[in-house]
Short mmCIF file of C-alpha atoms and ligand atoms in Angstrom, two decimals:
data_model
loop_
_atom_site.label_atom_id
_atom_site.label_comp_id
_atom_site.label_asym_id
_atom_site.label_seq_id
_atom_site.Cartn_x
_atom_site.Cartn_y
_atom_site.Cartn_z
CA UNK N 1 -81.48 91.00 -86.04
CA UNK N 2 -85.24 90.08 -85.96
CA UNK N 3 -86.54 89.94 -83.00
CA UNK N 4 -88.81 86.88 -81.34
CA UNK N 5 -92.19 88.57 -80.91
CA UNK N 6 -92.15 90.89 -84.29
CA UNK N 7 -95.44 92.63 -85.16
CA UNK N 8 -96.15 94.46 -88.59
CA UNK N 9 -94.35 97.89 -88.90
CA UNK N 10 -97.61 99.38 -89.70
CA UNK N 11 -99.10 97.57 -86.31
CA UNK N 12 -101.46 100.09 -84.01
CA UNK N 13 -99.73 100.82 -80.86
CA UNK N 14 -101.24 103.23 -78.48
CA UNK N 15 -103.62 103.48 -75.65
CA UNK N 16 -107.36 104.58 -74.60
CA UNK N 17 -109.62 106.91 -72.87
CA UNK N 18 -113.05 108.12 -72.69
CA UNK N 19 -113.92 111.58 -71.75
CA UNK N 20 -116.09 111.18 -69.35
CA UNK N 21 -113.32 109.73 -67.24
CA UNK N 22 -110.51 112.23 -68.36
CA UNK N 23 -112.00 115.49 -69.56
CA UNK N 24 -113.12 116.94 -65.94
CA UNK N 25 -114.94 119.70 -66.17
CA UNK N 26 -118.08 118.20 -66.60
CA UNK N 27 -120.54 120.76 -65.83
CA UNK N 28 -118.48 123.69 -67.28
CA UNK N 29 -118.22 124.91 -70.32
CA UNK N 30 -121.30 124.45 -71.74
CA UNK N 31 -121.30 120.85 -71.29
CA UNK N 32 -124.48 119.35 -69.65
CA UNK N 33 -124.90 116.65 -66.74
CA UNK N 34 -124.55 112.86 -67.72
CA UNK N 35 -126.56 110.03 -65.56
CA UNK N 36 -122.91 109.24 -63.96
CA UNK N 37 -123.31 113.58 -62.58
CA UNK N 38 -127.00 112.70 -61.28
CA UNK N 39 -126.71 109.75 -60.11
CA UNK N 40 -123.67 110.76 -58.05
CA UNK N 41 -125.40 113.58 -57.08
CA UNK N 42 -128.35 111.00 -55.70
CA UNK N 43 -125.92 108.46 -54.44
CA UNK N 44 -122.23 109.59 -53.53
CA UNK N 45 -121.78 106.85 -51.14
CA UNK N 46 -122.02 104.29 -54.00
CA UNK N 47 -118.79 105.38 -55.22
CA UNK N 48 -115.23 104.65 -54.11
CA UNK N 49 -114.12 107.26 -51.65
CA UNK N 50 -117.49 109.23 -52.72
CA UNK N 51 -115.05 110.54 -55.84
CA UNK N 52 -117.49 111.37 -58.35
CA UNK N 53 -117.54 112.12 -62.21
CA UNK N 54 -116.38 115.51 -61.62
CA UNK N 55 -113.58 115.29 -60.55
CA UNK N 56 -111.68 113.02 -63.60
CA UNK N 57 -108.04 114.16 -64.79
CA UNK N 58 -108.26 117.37 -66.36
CA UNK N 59 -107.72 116.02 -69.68
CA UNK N 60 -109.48 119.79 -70.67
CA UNK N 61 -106.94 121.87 -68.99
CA UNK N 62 -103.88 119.55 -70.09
CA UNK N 63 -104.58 118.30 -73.72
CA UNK N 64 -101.52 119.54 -74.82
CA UNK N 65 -99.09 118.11 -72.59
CA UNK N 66 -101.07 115.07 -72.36
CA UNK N 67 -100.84 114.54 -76.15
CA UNK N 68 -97.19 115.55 -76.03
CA UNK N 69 -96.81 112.49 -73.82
CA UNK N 70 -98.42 109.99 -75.57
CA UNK N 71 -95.96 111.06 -78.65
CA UNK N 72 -92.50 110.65 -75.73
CA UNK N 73 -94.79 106.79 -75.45
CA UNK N 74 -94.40 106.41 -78.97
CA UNK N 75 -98.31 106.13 -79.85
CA UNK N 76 -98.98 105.75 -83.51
CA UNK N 77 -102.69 106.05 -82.25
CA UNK N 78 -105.04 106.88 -79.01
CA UNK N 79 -108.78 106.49 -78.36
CA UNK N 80 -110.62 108.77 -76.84
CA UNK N 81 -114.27 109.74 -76.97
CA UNK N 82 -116.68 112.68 -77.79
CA UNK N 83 -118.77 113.29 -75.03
CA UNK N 84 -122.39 113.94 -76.54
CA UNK N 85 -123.43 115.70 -73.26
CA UNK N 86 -120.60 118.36 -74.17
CA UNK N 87 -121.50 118.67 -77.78
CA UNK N 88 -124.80 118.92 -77.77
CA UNK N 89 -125.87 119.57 -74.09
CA UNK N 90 -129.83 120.02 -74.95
CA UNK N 91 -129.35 116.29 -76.85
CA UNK N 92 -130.66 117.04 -79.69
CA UNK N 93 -130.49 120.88 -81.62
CA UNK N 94 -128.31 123.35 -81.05
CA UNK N 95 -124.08 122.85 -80.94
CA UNK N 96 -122.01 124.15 -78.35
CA UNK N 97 -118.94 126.17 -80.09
CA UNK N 98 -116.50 125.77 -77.07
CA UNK N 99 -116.53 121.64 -77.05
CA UNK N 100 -116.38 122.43 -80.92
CA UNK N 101 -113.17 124.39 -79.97
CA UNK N 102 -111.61 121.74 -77.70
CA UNK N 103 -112.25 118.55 -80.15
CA UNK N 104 -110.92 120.55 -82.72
CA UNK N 105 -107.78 121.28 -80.72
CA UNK N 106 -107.24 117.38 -79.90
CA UNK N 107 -107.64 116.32 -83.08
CA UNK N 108 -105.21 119.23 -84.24
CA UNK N 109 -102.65 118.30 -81.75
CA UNK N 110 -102.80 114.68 -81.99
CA UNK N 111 -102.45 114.91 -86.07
CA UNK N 112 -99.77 117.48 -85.69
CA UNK N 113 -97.86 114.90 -83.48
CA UNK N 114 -98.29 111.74 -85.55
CA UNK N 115 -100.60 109.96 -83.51
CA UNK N 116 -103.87 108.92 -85.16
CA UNK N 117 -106.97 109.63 -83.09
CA UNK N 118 -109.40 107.17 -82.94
CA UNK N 119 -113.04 108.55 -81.88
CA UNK N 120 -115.26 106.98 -80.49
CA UNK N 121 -119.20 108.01 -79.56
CA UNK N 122 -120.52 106.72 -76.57
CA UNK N 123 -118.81 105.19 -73.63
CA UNK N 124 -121.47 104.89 -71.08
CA UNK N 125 -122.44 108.55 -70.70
CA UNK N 126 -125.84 109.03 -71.59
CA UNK N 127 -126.63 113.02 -71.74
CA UNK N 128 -129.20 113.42 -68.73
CA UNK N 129 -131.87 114.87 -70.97
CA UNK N 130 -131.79 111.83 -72.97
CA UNK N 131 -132.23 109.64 -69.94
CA UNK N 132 -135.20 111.58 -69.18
CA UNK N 133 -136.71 110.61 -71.89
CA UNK N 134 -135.94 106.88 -71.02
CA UNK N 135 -132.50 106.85 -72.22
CA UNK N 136 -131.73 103.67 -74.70
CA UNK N 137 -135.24 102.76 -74.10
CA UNK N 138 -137.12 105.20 -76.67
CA UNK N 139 -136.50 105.07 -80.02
CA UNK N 140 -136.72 109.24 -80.19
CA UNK N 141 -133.19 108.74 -78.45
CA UNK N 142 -132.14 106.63 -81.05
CA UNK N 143 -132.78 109.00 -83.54
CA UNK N 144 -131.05 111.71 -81.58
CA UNK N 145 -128.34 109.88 -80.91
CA UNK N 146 -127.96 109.42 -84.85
CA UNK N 147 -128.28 113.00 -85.27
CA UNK N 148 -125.18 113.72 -82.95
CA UNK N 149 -123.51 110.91 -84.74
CA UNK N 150 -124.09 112.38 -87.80
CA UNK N 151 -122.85 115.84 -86.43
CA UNK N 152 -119.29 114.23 -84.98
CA UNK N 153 -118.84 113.10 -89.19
CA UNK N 154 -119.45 116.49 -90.48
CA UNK N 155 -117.53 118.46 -87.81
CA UNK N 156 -114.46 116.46 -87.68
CA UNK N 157 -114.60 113.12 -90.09
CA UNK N 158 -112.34 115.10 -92.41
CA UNK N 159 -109.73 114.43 -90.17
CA UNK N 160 -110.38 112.01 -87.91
CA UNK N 161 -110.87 108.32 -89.80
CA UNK N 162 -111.66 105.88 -87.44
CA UNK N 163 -114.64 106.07 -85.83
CA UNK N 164 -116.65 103.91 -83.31
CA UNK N 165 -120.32 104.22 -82.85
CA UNK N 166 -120.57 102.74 -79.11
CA UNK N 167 -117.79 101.28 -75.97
CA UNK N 168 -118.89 97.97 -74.48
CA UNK N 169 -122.45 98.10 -75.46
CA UNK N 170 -123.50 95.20 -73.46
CA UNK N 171 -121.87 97.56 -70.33
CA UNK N 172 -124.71 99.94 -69.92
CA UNK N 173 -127.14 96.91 -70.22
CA UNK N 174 -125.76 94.94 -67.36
CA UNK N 175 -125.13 97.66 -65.59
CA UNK N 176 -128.46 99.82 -66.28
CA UNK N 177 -130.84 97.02 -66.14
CA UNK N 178 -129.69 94.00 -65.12
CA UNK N 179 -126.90 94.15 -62.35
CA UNK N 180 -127.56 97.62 -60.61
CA UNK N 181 -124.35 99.10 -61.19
CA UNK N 182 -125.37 101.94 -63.43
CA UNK N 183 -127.56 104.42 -63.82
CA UNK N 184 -130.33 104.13 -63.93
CA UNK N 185 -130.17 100.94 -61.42
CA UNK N 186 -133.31 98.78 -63.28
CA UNK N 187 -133.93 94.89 -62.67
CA UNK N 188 -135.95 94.28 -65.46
CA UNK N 189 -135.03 91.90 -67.88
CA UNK N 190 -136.92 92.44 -70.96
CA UNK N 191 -136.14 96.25 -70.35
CA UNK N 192 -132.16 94.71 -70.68
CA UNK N 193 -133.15 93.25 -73.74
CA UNK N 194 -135.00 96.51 -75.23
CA UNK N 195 -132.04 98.75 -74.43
CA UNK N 196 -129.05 96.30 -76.29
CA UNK N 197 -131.69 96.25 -79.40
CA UNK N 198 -132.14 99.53 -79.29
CA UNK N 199 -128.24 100.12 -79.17
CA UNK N 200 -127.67 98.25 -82.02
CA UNK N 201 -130.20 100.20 -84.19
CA UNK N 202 -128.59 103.53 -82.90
CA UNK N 203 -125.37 102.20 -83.81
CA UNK N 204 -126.60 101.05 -87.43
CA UNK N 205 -128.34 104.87 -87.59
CA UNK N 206 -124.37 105.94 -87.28
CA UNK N 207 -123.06 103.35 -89.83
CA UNK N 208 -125.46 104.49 -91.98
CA UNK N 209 -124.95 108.21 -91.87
CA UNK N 210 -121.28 107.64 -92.01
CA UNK N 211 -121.31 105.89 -95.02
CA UNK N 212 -123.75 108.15 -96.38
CA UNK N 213 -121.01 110.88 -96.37
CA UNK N 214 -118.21 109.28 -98.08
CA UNK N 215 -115.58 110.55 -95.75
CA UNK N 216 -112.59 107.71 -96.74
CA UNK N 217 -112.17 106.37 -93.32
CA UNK N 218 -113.81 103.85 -91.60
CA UNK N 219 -116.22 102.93 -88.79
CA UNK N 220 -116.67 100.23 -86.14
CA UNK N 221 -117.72 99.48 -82.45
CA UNK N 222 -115.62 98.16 -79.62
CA UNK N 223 -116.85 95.27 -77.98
CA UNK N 224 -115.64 93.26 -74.89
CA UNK N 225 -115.47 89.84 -75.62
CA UNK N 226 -115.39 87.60 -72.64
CA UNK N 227 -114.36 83.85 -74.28
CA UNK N 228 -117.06 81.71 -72.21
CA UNK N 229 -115.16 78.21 -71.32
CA UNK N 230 -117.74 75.08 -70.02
CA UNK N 231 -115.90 73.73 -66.36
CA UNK N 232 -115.77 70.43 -68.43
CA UNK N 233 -117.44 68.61 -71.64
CA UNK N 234 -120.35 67.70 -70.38
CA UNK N 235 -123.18 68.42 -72.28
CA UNK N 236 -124.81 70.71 -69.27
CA UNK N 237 -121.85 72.56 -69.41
CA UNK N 238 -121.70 73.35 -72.74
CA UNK N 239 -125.07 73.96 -73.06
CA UNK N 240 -124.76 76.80 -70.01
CA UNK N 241 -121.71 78.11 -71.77
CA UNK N 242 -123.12 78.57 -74.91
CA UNK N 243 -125.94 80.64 -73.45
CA UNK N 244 -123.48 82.70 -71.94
CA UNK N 245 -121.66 83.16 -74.58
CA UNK N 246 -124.99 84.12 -76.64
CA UNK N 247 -126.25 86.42 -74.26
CA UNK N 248 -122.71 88.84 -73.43
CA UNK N 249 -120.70 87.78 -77.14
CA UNK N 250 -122.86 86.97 -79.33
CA UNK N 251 -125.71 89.09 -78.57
CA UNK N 252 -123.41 92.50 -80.25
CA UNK N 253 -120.62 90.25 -82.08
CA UNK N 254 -123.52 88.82 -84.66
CA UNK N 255 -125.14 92.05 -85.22
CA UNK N 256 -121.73 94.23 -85.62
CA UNK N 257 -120.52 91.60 -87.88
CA UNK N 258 -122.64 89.54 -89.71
CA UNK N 259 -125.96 92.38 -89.69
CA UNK N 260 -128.30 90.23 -87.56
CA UNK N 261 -129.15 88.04 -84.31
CA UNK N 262 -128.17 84.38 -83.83
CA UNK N 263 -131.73 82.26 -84.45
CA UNK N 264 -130.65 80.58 -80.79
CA UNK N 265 -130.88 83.49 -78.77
CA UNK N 266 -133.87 84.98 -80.45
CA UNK N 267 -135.37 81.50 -79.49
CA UNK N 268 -134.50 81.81 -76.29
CA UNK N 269 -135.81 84.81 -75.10
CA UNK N 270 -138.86 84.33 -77.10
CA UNK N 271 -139.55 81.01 -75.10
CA UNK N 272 -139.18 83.69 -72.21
CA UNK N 273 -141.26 86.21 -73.04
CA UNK N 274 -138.35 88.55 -73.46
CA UNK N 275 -138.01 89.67 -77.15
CA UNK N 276 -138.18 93.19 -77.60
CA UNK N 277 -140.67 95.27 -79.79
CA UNK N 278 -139.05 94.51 -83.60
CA UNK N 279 -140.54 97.26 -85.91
CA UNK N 280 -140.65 96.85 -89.94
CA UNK N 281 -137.43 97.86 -91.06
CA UNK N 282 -135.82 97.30 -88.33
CA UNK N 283 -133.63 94.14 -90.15
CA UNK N 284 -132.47 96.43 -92.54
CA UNK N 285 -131.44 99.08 -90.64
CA UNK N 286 -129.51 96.52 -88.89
CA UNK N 287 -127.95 94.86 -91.71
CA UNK N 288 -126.47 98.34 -93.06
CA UNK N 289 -124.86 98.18 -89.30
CA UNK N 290 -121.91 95.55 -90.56
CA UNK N 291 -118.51 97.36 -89.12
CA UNK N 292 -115.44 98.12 -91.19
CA UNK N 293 -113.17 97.54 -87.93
CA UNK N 294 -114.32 95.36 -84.71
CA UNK N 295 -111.92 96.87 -81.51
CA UNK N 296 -111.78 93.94 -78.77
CA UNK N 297 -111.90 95.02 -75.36
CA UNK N 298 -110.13 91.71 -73.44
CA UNK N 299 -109.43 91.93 -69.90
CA UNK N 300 -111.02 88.40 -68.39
CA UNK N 301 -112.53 85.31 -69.35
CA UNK N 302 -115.87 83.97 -68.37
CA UNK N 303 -115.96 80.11 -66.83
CA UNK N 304 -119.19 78.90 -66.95
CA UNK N 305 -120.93 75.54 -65.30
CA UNK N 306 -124.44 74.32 -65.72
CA UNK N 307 -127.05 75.51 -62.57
CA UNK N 308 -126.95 73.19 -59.93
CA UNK N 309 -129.85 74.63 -58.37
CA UNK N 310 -133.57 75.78 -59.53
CA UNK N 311 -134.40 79.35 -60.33
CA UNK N 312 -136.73 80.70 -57.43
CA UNK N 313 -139.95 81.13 -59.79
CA UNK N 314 -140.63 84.83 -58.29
CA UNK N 315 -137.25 85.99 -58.95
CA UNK N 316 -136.76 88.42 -62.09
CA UNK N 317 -135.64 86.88 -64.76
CA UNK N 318 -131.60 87.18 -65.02
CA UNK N 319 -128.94 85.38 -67.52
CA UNK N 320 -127.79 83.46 -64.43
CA UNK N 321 -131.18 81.45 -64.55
CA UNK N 322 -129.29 79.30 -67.66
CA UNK N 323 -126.10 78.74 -66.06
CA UNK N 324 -123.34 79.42 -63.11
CA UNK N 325 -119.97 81.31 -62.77
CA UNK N 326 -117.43 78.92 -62.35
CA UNK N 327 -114.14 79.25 -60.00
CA UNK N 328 -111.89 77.43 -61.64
CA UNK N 329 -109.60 76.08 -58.82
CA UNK N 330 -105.71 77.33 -59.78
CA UNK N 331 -106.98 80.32 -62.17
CA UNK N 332 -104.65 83.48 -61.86
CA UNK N 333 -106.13 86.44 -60.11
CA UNK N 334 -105.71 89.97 -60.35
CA UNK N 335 -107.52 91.00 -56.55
CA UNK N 336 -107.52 94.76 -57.01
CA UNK N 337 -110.60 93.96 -59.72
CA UNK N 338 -111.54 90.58 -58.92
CA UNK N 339 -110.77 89.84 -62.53
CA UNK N 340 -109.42 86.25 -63.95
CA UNK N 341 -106.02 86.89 -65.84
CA UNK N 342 -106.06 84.55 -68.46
CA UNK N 343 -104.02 85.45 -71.41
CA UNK N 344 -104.10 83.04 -74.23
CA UNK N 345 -108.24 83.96 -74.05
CA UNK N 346 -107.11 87.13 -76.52
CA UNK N 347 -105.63 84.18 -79.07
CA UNK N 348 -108.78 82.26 -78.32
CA UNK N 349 -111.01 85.58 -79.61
CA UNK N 350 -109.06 86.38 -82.45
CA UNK N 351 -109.01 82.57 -83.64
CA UNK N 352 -112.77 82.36 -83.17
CA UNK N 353 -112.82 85.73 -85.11
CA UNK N 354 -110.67 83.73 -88.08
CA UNK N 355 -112.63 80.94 -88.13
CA UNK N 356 -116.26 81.75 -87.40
CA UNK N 357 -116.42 85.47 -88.76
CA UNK N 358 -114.25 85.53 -91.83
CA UNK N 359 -111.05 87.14 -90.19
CA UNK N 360 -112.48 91.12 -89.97
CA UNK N 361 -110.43 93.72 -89.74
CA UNK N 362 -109.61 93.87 -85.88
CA UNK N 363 -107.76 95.17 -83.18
CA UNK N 364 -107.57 94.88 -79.27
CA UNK N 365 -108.58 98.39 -78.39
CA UNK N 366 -108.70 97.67 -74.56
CA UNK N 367 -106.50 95.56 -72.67
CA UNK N 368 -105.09 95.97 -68.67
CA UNK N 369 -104.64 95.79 -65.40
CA UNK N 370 -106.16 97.90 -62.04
CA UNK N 371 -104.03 97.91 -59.25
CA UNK N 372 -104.87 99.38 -56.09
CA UNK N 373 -102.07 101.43 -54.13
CA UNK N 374 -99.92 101.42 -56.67
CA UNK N 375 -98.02 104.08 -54.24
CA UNK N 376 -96.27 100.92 -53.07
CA UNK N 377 -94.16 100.39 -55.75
CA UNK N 378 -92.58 103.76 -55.99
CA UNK N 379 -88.63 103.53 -56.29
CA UNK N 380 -87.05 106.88 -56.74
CA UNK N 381 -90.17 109.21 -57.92
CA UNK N 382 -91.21 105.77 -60.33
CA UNK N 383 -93.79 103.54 -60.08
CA UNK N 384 -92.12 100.33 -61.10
CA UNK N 385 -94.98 98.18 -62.02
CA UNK N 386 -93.15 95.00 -63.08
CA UNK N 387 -96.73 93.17 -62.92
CA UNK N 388 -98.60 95.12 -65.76
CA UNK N 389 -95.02 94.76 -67.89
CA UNK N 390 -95.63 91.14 -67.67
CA UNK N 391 -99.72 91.23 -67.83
CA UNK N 392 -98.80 93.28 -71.12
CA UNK N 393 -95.95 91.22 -72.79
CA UNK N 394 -97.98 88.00 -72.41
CA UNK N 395 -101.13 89.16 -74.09
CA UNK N 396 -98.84 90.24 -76.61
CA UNK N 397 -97.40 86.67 -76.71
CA UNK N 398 -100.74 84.74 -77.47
CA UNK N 399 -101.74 88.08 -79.97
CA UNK N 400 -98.25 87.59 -81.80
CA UNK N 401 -99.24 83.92 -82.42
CA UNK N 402 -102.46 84.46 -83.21
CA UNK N 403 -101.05 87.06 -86.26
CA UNK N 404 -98.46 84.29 -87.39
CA UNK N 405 -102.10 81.83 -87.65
CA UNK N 406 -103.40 84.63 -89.79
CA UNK N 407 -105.46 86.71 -87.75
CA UNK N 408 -106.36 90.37 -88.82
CA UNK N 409 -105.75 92.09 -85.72
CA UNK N 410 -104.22 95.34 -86.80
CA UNK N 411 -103.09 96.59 -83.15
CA UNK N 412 -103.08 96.75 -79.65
CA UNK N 413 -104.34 99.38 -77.27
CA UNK N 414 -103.83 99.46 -73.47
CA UNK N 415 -106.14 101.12 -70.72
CA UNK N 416 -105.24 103.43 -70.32
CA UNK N 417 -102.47 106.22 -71.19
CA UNK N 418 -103.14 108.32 -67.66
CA UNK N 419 -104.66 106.49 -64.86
CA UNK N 420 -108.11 107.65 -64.69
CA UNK N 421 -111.29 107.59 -63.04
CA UNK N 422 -113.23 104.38 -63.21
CA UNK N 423 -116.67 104.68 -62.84
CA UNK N 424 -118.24 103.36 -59.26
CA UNK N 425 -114.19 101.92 -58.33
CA UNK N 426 -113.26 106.19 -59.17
CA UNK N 427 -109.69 106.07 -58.62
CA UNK N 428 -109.69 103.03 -55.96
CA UNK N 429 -107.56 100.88 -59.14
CA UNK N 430 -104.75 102.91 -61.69
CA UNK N 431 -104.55 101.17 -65.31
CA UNK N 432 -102.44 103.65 -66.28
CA UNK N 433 -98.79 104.28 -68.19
CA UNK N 434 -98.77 107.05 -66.51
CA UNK N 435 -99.19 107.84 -62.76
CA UNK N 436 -101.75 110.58 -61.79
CA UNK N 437 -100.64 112.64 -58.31
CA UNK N 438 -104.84 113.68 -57.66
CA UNK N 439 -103.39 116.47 -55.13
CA UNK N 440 -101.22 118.29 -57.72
CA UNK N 441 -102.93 116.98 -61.53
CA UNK N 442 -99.18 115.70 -62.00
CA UNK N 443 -98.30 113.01 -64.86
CA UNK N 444 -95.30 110.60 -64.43
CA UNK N 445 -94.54 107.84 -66.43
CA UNK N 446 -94.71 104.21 -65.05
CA UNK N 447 -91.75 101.68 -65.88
CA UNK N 448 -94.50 100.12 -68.32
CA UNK N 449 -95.08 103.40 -70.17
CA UNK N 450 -91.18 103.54 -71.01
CA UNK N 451 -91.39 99.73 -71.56
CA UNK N 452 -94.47 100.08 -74.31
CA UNK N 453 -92.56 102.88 -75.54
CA UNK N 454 -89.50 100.59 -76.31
CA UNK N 455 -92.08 97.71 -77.59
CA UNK N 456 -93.62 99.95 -79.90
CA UNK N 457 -90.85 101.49 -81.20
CA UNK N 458 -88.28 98.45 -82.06
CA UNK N 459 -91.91 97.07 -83.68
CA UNK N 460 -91.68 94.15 -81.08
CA UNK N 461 -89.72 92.37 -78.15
CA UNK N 462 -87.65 89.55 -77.31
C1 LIG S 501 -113.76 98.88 -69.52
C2 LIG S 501 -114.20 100.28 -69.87
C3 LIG S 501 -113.32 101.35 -69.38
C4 LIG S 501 -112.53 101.07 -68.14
C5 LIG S 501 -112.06 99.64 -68.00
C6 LIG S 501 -111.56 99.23 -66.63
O1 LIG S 501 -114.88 98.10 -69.28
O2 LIG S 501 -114.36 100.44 -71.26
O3 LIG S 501 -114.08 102.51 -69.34
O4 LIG S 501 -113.03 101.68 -67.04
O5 LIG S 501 -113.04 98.72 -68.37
O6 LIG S 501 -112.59 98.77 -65.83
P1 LIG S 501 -112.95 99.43 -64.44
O7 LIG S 501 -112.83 100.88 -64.61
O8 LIG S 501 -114.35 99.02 -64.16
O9 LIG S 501 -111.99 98.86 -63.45
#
């Protein structure tokens, strides 16, 4: 009997994770601090319940059960990343054997339970030392950064064969330099601008140097793609959405997959005064930085309406200067996260993608729901989260009809396998399949995680 929603046999089904936000033991074992370590140790307060990046889920200690699990979820595949900070804690130079050790066993483990590890490089946790250098600002950290790059590939790119240079690049540049929720808490908008051009260059450094060693696997980046919809069709509102969409899409989608930046938004921020320093060779570099595999990070759309207001002349200069967040009366809310839930805006991606891209090789490597308390729902040692079952199976709907319209998407990944720690929110919302106890380290898997488990092994659902 076929079912209704059938996906591919060979379809990706698994989950994701970053170490800085599962391995614990961050300043232990040779591994040095990240920004998220000093700027905790600056400003506790500004996170959740003053839980910092120390104290993540032990990922370190329990690899092995935690990799036995995601085989009982039936994962074909899992993301996680390679901290850089734990590799190569000076940045640059020498290599520290015990993270060599510990990759090695993940990798091992995963491969030895049939679950393909995808690795990716950077998820927001600049090495310290590099930061004091001026982090994505200075080119030297480029050029390191393509040096550990090119280190990962040689240690463990016999195994492992998919790779992603960076996690949400546009991330570190809102929250870095724009929006004051990262490290290292900049307002400065040509300085935004500097750091996501520099990020791309680093990125094209690992393309490069990956291709360079003929490995047989292939490489990408994972991008969160927020589909920017005007409030209506007037021509303001388009206008303001297309910016939008230019500035947090388009600004890492053109680069990653057609090897350059749309003409409109190097316009624009030339008109502003906000281009950053292109060197010769620089367009090269960045045309060798065309991805094998695009992963989609989808978790909320972006409404957009034209500015009814002027821009106060002597404030800095901000994307919200060319257009305003619209509440779209009705929309679906998820209130842990303050995030729209908007499903069919994963078809809406993927059909853009088809149309506008030429159809790459794809997959939606982040997808999910943060609930807060999630205690509430426990029924007999289970947390029976009914709401991220349905969250899940209706982004599934929409991707399953964007596959039968041709898309490539090869997969789907949730996040994440074991709820984690989230950044400034720490543990306040859990994403998870599987519950976290923090008192006691102890993993139990949510209705969803048996649900997923189900989905991904009958290939589909009705
Ligand atoms: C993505 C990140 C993840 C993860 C997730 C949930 O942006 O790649 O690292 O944290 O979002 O968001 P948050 O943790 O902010 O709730």
């Amino acid at each position: 009997m076929t079912m209704k929603y059938a996906f591919p046999k060979e379809f990706w089904w698994g989950s994701a994770s970053s170490a800085p936000q599962t391995e614990g033991e961050n300043l232990s074992f040779g591994k040095s601090a990240t920004t998220w370590d000093h700027w905790f140790e600056q400003e506790p307060n500004r996170f959740h319940g003053n839980v910092g990046p120390q104290q993540t889920s032990t990922f370190y200690q329990h690899w092995r059960e935690d990799i036995a699990l995601l085989k009982q979820l039936n994962h074909n595949t899992f993301r996680t990343s390679i901290s850089w900070a734990r590799l190569i804690p000076a940045g640059r130079g020498e290599v520290n054997a015990e993270a060599v050790t510990f990759y090695n066993q993940v990798i091992d483990e995963m491969l030895a339970q049939g679950v393909q590890p995808f690795i990716n490089l950077f998820h927001f946790d600049m090495p310290m030392v590099m930061q004091e250098l001026g982090g994505w600002e200075n080119r030297d950290v480029v050029q390191a950064y393509g040096e550990f790059a090119a280190t990962c590939f040689d240690l463990f790119g016999d195994r492992v064969k998919h790779w992603f240079t960076f996690n949400e690049p546009v991330v570190p540049v809102e929250g870095g330099y724009l929006y004051d929720f990262h490290y290292p808490n900049v307002v400065d908008f040509k300085r935004a601008a500097t750091v996501a051009y520099h990020t791309m260059l680093a990125h094209a450094l690992a393309v490069k140097a990956y291709r360079e060693r003929q490995q047989g696997g292939e490489i990408g980046i994972i991008l969160n793609l927020t589909p920017s919809y005007p409030r209506s069709q007037h021509p303001a509102d388009i206008k303001a959405a297309n910016i939008a969409d230019l500035m947090f899409n388009r600004s890492f989608l053109d680069p990653a997959l057609r090897g350059e930046y749309p003409q409109e938004l190097v316009e624009l921020l030339r008109e502003q005064g906000q281009l950053p320093d292109c060197r010769p060779g620089d367009a090269e570099l960045l045309q060798q930085g065309v991805v094998d595999l695009l992963g989609i990070n989808y978790y909320q759309p972006r409404r957009i309406q034209c500015r009814d207001s002027l821009v106060n002349p002597e404030s800095p200069m901000m994307p919200e200067w060319f257009f305003s967040s619209y509440e779209m009366p009705g929309r679906k809310m998820n209130p842990h996260r303050g995030w729209e839930i908007y499903e069919k805006g994963i078809y809406d991606i993927l059909t853009n993608l088809r149309e506008n891209y030429g159809n790459p090789r794809c997959f939606i490597s982040e997808n999910g729901m943060g609930v807060e308390n999630e205690l509430r729902f426990d029924q007999g040692g289970q947390i029976n989260d009914e709401y991220r079952i349905d969250f899940v199976r209706e982004h599934l709907k929409w991707l399953h009809r964007a596959l039968q319209e041709g898309s490539g998407c090869l997969g789907y990944h949730m996040w994440t396998f074991i709820d984690c720690w989230s950044w400034m929110n720490a543990y306040k919302n859990r994403y998870g399949f599987v519950q976290l106890d923090l008192a006691t380290q102890k993993r139990t898997v949510k209705k969803s995680g048996e649900w997923f488990a189900r989905v991904a092994s009958h290939h589909g659902f009705d």
